[in-house]
JSON list of C-alpha atoms in Angstrom, two decimals:
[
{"chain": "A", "resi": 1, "resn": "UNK", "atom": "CA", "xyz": [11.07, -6.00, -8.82]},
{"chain": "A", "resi": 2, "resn": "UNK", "atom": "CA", "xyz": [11.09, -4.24, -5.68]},
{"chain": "A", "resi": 3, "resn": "UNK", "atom": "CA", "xyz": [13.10, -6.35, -3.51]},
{"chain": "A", "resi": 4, "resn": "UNK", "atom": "CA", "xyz": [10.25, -8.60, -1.59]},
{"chain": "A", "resi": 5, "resn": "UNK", "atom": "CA", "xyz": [8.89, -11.34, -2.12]},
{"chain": "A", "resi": 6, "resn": "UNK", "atom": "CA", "xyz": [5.63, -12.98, -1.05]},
{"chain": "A", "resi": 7, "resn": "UNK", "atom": "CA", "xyz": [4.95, -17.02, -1.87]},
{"chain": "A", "resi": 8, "resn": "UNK", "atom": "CA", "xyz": [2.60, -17.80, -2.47]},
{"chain": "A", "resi": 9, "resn": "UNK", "atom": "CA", "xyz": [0.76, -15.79, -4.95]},
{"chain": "A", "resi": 10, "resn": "UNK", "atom": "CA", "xyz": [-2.40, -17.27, -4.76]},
{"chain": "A", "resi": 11, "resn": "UNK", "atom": "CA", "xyz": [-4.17, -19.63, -2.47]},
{"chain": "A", "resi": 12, "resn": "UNK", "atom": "CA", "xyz": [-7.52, -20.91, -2.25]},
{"chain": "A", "resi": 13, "resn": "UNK", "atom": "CA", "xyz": [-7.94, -22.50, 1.27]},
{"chain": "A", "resi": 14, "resn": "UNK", "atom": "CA", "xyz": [-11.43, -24.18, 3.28]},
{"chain": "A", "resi": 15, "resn": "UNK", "atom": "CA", "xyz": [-12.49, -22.57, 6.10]},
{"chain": "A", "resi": 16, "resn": "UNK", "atom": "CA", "xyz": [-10.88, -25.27, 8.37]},
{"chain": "A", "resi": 17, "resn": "UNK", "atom": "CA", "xyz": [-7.17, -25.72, 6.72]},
{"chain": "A", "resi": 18, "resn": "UNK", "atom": "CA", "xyz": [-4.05, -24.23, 8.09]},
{"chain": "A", "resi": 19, "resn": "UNK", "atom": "CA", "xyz": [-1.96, -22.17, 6.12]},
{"chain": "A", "resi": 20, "resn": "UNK", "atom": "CA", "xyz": [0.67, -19.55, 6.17]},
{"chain": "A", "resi": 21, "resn": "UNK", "atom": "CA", "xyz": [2.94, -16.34, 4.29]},
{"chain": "A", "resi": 22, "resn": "UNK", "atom": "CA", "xyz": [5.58, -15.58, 3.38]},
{"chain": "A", "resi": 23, "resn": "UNK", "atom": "CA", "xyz": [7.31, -12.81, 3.23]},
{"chain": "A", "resi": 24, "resn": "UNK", "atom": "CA", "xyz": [11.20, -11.87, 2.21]},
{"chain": "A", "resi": 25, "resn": "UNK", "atom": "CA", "xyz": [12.87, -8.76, 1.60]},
{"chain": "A", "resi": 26, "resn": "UNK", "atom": "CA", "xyz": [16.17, -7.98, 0.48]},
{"chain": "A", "resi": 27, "resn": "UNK", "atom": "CA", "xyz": [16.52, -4.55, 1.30]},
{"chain": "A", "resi": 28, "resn": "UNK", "atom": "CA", "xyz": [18.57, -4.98, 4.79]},
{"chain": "A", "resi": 29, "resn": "UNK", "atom": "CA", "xyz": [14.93, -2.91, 5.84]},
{"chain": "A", "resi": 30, "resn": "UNK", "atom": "CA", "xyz": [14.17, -2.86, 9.34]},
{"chain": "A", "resi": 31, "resn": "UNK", "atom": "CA", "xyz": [10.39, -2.46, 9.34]},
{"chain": "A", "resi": 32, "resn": "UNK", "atom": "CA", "xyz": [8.06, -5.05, 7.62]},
{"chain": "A", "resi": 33, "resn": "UNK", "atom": "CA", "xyz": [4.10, -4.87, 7.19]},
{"chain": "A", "resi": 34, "resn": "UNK", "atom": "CA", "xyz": [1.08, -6.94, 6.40]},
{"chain": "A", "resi": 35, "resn": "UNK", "atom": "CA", "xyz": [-1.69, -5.28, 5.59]},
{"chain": "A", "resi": 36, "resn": "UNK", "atom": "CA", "xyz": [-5.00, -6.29, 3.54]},
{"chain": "A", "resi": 37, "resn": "UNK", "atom": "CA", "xyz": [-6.42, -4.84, 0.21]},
{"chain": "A", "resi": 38, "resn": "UNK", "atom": "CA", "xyz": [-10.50, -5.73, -0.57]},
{"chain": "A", "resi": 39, "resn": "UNK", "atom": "CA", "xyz": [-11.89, -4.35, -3.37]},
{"chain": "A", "resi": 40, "resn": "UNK", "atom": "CA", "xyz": [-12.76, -0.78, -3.69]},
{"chain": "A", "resi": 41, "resn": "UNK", "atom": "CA", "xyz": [-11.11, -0.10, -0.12]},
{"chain": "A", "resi": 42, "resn": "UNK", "atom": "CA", "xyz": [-8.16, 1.37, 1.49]},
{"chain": "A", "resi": 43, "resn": "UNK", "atom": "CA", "xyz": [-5.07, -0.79, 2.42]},
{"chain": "A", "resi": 44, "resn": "UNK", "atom": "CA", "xyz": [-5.88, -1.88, 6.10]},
{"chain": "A", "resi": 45, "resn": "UNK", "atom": "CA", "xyz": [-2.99, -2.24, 8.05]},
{"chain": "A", "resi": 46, "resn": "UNK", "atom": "CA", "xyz": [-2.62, -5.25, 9.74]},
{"chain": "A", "resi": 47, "resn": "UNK", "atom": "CA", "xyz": [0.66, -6.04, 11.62]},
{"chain": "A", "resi": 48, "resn": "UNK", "atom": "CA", "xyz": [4.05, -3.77, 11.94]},
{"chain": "A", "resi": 49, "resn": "UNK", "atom": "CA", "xyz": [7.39, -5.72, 13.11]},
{"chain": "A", "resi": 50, "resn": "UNK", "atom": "CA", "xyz": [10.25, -3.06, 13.90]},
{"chain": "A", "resi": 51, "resn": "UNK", "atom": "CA", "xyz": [13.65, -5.11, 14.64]},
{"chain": "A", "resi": 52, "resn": "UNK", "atom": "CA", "xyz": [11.34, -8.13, 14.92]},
{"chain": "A", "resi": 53, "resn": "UNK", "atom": "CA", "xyz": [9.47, -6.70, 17.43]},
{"chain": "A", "resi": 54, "resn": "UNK", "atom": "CA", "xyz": [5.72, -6.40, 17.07]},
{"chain": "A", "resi": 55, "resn": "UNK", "atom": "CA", "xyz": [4.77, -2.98, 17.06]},
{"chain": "A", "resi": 56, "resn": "UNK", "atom": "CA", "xyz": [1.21, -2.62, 16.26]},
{"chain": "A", "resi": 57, "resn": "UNK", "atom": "CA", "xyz": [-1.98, -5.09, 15.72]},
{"chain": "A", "resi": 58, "resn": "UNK", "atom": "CA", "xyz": [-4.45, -3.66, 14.53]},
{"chain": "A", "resi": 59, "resn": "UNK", "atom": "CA", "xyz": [-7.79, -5.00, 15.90]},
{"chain": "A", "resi": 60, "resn": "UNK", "atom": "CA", "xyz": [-7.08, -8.18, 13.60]},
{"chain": "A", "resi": 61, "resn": "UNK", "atom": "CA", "xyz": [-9.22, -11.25, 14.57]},
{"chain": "A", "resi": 62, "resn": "UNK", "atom": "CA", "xyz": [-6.67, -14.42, 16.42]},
{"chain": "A", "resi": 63, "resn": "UNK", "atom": "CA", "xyz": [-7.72, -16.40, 13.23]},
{"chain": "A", "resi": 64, "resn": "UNK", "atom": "CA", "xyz": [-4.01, -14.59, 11.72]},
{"chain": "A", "resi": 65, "resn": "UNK", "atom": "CA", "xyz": [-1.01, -14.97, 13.41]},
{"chain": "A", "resi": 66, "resn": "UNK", "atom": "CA", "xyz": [2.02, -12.94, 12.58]},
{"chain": "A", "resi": 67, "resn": "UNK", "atom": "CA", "xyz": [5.81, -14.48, 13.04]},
{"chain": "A", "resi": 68, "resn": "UNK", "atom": "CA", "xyz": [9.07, -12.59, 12.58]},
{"chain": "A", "resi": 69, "resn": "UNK", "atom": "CA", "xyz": [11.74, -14.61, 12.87]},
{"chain": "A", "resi": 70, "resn": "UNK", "atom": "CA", "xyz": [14.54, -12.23, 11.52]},
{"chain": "A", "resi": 71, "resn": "UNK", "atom": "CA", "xyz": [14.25, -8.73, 10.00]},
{"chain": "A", "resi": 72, "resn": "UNK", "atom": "CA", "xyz": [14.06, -10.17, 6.39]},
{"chain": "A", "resi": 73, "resn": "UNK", "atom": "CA", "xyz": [11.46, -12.73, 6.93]},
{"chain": "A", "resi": 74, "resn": "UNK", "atom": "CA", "xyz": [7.76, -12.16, 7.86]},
{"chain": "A", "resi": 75, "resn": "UNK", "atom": "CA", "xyz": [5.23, -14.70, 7.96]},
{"chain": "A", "resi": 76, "resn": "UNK", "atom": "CA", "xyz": [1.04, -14.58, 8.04]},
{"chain": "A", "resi": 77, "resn": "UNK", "atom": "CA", "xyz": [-0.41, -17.68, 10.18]},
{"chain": "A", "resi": 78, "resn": "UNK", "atom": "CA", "xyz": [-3.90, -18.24, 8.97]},
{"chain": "A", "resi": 79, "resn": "UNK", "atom": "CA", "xyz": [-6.60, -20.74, 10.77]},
{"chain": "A", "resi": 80, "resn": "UNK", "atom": "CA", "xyz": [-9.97, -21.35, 10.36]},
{"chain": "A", "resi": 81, "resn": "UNK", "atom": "CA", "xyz": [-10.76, -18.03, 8.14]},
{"chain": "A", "resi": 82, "resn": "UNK", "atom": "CA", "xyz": [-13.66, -17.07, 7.23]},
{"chain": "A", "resi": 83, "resn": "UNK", "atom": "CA", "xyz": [-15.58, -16.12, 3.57]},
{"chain": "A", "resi": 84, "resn": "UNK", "atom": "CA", "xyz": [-15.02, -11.97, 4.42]},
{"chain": "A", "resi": 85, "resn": "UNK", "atom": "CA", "xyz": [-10.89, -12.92, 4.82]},
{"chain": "A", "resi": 86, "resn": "UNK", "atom": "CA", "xyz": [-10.51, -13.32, 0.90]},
{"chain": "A", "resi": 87, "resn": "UNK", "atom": "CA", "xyz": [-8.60, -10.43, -0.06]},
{"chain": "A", "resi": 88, "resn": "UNK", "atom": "CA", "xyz": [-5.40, -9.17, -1.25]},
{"chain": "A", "resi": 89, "resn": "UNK", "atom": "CA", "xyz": [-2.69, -9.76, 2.07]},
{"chain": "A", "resi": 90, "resn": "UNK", "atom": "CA", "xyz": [0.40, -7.54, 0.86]},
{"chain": "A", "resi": 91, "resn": "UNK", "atom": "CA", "xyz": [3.50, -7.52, 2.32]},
{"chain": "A", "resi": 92, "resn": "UNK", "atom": "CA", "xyz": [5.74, -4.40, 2.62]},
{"chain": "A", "resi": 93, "resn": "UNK", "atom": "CA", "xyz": [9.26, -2.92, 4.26]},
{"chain": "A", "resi": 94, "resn": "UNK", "atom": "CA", "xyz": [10.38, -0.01, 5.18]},
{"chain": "A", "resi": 95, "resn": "UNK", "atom": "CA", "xyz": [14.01, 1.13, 6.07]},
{"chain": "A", "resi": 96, "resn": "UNK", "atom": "CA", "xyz": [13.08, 2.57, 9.18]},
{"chain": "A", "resi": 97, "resn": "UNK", "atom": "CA", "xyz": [9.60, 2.31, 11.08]},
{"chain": "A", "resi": 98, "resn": "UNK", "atom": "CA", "xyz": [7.23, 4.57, 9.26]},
{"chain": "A", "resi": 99, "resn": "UNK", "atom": "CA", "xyz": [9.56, 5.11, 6.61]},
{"chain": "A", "resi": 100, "resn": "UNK", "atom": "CA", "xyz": [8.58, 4.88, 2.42]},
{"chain": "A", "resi": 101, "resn": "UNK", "atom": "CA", "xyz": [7.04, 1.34, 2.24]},
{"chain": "A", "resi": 102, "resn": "UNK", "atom": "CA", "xyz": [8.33, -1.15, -0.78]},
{"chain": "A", "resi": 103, "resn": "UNK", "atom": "CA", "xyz": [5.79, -3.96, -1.30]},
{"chain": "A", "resi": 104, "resn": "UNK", "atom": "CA", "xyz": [5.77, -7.01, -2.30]},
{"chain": "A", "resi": 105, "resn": "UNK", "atom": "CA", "xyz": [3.10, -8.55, -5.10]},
{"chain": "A", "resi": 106, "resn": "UNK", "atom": "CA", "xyz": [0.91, -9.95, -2.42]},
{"chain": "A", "resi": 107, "resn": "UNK", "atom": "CA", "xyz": [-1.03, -13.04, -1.74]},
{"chain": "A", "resi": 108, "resn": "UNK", "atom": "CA", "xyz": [-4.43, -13.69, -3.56]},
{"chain": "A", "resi": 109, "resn": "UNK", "atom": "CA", "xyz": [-6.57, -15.51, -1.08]},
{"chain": "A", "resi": 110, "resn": "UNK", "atom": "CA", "xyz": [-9.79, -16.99, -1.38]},
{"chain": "A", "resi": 111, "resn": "UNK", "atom": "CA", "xyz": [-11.63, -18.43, 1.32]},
{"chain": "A", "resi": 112, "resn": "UNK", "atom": "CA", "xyz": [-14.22, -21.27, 0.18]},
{"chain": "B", "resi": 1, "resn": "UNK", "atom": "CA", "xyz": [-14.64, 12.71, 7.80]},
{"chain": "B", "resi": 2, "resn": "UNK", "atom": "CA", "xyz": [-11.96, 9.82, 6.25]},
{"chain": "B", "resi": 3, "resn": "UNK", "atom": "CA", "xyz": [-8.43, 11.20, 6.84]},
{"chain": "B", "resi": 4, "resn": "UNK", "atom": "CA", "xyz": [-7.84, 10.68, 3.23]},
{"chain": "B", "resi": 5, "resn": "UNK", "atom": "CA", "xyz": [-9.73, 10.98, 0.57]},
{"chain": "B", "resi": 6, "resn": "UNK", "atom": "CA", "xyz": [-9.83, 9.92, -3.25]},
{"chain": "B", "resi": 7, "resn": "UNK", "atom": "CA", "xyz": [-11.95, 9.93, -6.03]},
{"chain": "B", "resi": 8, "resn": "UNK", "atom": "CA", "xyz": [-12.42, 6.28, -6.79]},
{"chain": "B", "resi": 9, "resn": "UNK", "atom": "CA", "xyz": [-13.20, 7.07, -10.33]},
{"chain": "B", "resi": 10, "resn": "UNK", "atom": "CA", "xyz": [-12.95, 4.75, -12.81]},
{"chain": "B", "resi": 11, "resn": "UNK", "atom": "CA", "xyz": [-11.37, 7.66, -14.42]},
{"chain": "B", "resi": 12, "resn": "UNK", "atom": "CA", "xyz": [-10.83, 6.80, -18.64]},
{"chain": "B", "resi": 13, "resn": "UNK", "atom": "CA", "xyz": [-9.07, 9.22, -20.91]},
{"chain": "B", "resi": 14, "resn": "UNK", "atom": "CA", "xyz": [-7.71, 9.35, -24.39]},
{"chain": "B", "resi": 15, "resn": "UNK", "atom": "CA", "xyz": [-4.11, 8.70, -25.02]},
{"chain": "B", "resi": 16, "resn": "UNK", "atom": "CA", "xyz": [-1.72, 12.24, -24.69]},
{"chain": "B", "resi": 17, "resn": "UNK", "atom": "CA", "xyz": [-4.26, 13.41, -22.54]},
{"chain": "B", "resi": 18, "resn": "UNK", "atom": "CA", "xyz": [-3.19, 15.02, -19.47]},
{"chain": "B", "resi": 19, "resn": "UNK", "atom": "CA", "xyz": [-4.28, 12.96, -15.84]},
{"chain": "B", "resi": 20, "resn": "UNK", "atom": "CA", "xyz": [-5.14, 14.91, -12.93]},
{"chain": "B", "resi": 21, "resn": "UNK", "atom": "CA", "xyz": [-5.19, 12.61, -9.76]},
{"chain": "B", "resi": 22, "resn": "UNK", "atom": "CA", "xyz": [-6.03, 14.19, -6.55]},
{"chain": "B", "resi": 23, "resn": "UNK", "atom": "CA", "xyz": [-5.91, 13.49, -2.74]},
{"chain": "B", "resi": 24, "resn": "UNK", "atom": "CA", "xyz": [-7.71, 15.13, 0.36]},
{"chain": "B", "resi": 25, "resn": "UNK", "atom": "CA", "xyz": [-6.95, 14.84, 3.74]},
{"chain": "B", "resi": 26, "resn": "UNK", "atom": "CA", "xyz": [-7.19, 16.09, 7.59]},
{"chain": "B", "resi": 27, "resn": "UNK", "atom": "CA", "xyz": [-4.43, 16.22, 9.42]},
{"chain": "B", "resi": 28, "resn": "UNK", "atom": "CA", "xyz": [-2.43, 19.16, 9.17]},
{"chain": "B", "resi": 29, "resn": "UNK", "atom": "CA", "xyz": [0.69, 17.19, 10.45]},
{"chain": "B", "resi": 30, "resn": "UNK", "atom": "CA", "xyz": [1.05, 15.09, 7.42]},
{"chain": "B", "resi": 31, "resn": "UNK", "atom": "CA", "xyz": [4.67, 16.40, 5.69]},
{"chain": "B", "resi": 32, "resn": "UNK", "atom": "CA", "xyz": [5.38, 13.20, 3.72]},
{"chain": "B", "resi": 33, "resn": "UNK", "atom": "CA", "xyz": [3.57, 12.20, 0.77]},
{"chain": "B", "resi": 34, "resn": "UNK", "atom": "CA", "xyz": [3.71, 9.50, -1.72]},
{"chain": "B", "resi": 35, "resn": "UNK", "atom": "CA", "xyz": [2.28, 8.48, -4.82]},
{"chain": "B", "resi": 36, "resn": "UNK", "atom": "CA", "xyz": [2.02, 4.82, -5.68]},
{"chain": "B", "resi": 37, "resn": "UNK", "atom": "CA", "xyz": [1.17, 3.11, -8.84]},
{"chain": "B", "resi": 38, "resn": "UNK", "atom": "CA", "xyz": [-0.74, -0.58, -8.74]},
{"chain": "B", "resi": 39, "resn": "UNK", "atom": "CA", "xyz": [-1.14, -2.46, -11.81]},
{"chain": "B", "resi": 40, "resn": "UNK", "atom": "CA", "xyz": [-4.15, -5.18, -11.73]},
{"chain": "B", "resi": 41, "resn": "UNK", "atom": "CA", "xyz": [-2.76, -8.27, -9.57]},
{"chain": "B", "resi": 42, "resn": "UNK", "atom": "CA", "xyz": [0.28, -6.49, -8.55]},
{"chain": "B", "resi": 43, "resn": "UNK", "atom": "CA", "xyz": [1.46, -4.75, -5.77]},
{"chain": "B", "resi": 44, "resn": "UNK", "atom": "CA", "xyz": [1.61, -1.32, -5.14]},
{"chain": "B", "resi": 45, "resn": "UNK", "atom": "CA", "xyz": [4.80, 0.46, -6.71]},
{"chain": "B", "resi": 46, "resn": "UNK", "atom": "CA", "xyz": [5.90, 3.81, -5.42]},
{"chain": "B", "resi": 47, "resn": "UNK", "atom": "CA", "xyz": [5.92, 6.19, -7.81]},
{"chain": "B", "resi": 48, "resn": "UNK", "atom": "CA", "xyz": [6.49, 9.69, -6.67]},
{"chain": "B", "resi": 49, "resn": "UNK", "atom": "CA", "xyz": [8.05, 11.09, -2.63]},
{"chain": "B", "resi": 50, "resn": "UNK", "atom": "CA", "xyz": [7.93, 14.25, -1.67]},
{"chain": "B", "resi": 51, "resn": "UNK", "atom": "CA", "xyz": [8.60, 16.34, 1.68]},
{"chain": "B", "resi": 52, "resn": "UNK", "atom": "CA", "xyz": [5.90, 19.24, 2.65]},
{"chain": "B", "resi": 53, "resn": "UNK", "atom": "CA", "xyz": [4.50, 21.76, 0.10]},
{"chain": "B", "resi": 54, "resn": "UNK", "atom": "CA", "xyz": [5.62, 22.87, -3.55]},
{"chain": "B", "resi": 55, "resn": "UNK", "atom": "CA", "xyz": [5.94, 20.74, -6.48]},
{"chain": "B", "resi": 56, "resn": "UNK", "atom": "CA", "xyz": [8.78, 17.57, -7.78]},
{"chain": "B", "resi": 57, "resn": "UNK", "atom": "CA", "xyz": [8.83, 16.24, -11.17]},
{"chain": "B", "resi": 58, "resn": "UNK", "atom": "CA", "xyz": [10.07, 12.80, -12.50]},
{"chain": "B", "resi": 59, "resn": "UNK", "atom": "CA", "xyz": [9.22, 12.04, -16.22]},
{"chain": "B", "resi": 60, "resn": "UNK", "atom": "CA", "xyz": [6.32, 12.76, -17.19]},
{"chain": "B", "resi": 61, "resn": "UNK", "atom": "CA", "xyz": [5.27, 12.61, -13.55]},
{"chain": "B", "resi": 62, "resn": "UNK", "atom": "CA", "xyz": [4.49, 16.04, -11.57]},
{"chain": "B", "resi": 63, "resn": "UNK", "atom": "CA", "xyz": [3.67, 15.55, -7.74]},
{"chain": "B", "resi": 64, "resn": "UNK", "atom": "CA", "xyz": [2.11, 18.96, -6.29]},
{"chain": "B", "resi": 65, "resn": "UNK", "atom": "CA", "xyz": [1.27, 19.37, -2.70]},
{"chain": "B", "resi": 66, "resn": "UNK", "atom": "CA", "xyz": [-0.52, 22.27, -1.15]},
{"chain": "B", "resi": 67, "resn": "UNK", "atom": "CA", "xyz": [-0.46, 22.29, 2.68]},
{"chain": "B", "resi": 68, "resn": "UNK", "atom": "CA", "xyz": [-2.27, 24.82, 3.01]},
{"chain": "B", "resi": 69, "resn": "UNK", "atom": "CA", "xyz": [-5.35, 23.73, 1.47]},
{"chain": "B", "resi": 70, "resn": "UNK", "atom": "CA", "xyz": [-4.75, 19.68, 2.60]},
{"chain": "B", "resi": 71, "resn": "UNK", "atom": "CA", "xyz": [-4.72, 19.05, -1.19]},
{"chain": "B", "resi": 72, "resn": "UNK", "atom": "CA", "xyz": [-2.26, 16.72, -3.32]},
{"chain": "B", "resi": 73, "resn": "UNK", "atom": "CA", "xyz": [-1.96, 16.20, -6.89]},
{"chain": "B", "resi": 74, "resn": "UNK", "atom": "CA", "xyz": [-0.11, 13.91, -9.20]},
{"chain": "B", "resi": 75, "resn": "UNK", "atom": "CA", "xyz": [0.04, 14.87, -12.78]},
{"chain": "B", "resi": 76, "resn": "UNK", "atom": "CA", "xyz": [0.77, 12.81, -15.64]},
{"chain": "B", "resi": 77, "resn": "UNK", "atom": "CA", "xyz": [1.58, 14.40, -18.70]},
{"chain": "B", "resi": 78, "resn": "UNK", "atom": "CA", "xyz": [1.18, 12.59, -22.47]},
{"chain": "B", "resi": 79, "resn": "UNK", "atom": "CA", "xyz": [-0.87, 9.55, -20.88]},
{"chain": "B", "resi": 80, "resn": "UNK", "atom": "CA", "xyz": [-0.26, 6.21, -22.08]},
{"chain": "B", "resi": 81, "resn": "UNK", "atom": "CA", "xyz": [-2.23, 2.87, -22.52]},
{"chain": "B", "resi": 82, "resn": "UNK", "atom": "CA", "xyz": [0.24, 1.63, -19.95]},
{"chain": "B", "resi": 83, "resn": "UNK", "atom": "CA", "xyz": [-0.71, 3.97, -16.98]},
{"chain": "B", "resi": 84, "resn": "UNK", "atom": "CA", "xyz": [-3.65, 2.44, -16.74]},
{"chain": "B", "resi": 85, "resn": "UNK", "atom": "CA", "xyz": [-3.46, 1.52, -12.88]},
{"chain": "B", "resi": 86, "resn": "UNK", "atom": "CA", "xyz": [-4.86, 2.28, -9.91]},
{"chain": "B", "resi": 87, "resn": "UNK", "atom": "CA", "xyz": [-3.22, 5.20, -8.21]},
{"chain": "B", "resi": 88, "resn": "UNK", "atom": "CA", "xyz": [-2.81, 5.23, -3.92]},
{"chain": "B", "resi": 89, "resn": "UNK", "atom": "CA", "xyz": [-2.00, 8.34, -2.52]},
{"chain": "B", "resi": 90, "resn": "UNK", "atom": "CA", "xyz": [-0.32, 7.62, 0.61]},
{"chain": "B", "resi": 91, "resn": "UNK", "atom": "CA", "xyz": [1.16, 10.49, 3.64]},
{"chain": "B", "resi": 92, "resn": "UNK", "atom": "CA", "xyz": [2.35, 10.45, 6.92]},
{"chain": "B", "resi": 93, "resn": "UNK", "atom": "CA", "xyz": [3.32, 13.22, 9.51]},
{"chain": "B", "resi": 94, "resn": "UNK", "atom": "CA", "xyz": [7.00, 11.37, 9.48]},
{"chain": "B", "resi": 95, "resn": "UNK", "atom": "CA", "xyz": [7.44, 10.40, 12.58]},
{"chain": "B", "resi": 96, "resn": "UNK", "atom": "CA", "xyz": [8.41, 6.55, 14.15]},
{"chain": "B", "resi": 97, "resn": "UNK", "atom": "CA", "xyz": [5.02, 7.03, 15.97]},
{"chain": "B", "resi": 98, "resn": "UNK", "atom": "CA", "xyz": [3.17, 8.03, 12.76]},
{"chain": "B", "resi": 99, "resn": "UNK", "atom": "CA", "xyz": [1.52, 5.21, 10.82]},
{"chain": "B", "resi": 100, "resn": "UNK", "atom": "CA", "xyz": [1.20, 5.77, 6.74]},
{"chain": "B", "resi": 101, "resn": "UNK", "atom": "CA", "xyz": [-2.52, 6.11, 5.71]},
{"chain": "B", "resi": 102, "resn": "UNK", "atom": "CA", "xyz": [-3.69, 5.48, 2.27]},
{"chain": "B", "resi": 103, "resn": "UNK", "atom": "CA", "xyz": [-6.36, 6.93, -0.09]},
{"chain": "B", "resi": 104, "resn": "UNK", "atom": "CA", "xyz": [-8.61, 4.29, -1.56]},
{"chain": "B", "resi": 105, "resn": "UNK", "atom": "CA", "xyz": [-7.15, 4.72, -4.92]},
{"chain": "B", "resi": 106, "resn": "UNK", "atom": "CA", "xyz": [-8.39, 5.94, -8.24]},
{"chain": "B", "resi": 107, "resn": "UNK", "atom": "CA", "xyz": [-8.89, 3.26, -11.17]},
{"chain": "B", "resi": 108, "resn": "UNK", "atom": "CA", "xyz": [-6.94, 4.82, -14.56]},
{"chain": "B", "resi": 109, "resn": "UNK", "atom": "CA", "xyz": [-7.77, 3.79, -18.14]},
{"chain": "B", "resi": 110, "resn": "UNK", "atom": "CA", "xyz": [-5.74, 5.31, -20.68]},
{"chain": "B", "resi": 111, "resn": "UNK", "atom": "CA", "xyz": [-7.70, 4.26, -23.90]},
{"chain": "B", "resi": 112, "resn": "UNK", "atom": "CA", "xyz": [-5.23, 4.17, -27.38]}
]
């Protein structure tokens, strides 16, 4: 185990539910990520939270909403998704921002 | 031109072979690289670290980086059934301003 955690590990959601992320880490890190993993493409980077601050969105559509409350926790607000938003959402931490990344096992997500 | 680039494969080989896994990229200010490891419905799992060129070993593990040329390798010697991953190459020029960008990934089957 690497020392995060991401509940829940699979979710199958309609386009108009609610639904959110978790993430934990128990690292004391100080940088968390959420980033997105389709098939047969690079991790995209979604989100970076440096001492809870929100340091970089990446062009993501309003539809996810990012929360962190405290620099172990990071959560992934999702609303009305669409089809194209079933992926793999990964969580990850880093001691520093920018530092080696440790991720979680991510979220399976399908959109129906 | 992607700013890093890896063979997707699927790459197979025999068990005891020796895996070559390789990386391109652009930008000469990359010092940091990484190696991670995913297994199928996991996340990913660093693997190897290393800081600008020359070579690091860990196991049966052999990280080579070659500035010069914008070319990394991971080696892994005496393959086994389970290394069959996915392997992200992953760099960064190190800095708190400097995001991480990942390869794609290259699909591994070690066959027994």
């Amino acid at each position: 185990e690497t020392g995060v955690t991401q509940t829940p590990r699979h979710l199958v959601m309609g386009m108009t539910n609610k639904k959110s992320l978790k993430c934990e880490q128990h690292l004391g890190h100080n940088a968390m990520y959420w980033y997105k993993q389709s098939a047969k493409k690079p991790l995209e980077l979604m989100f970076v939270y440096s001492l809870e601050e929100r340091v970089e969105n990446n062009s993501v559509p309003s539809r996810f909403s990012p929360e962190c409350p405290n620099s172990s926790h990071l959560f992934l607000h999702l609303h009305t998704l669409q089809p194209e938003d079933s992926a793999l959402y990964l969580c990850a931490s880093s001691p520093g921002l920018w530092g080696t990344q440790y991720f979680g096992p991510g979220t399976r997500l399908l959109v129906l | 031109q992607k700013e890093v680039e890896q063979d997707p494969g699927p790459l197979s080989v025999p068990e005891g072979a020796i895996v070559s896994l390789n990386c391109t990229y652009s930008n000469s200010a990359f010092q940091y690289f990484m190696w991670y490891r995913q297994y199928s419905r996991k996340g990913p799992e660093l693997l190897m670290y290393t800081y600008s060129s020359g070579n690091k070993e860990d196991g049966r593990f052999t990280a080579q980086v070659d500035k010069s040329s914008k070319y990394i390798s991971l080696f892994i010697r005496d393959s086994q059934p389970s290394d069959s991953a996915t392997y992200l190459c992953a760099m960064s020029a190190g800095t708190s301003y400097d995001k991480v960008i990942f390869g794609p990934g290259t699909s591994l089957s070690v066959i027994p």
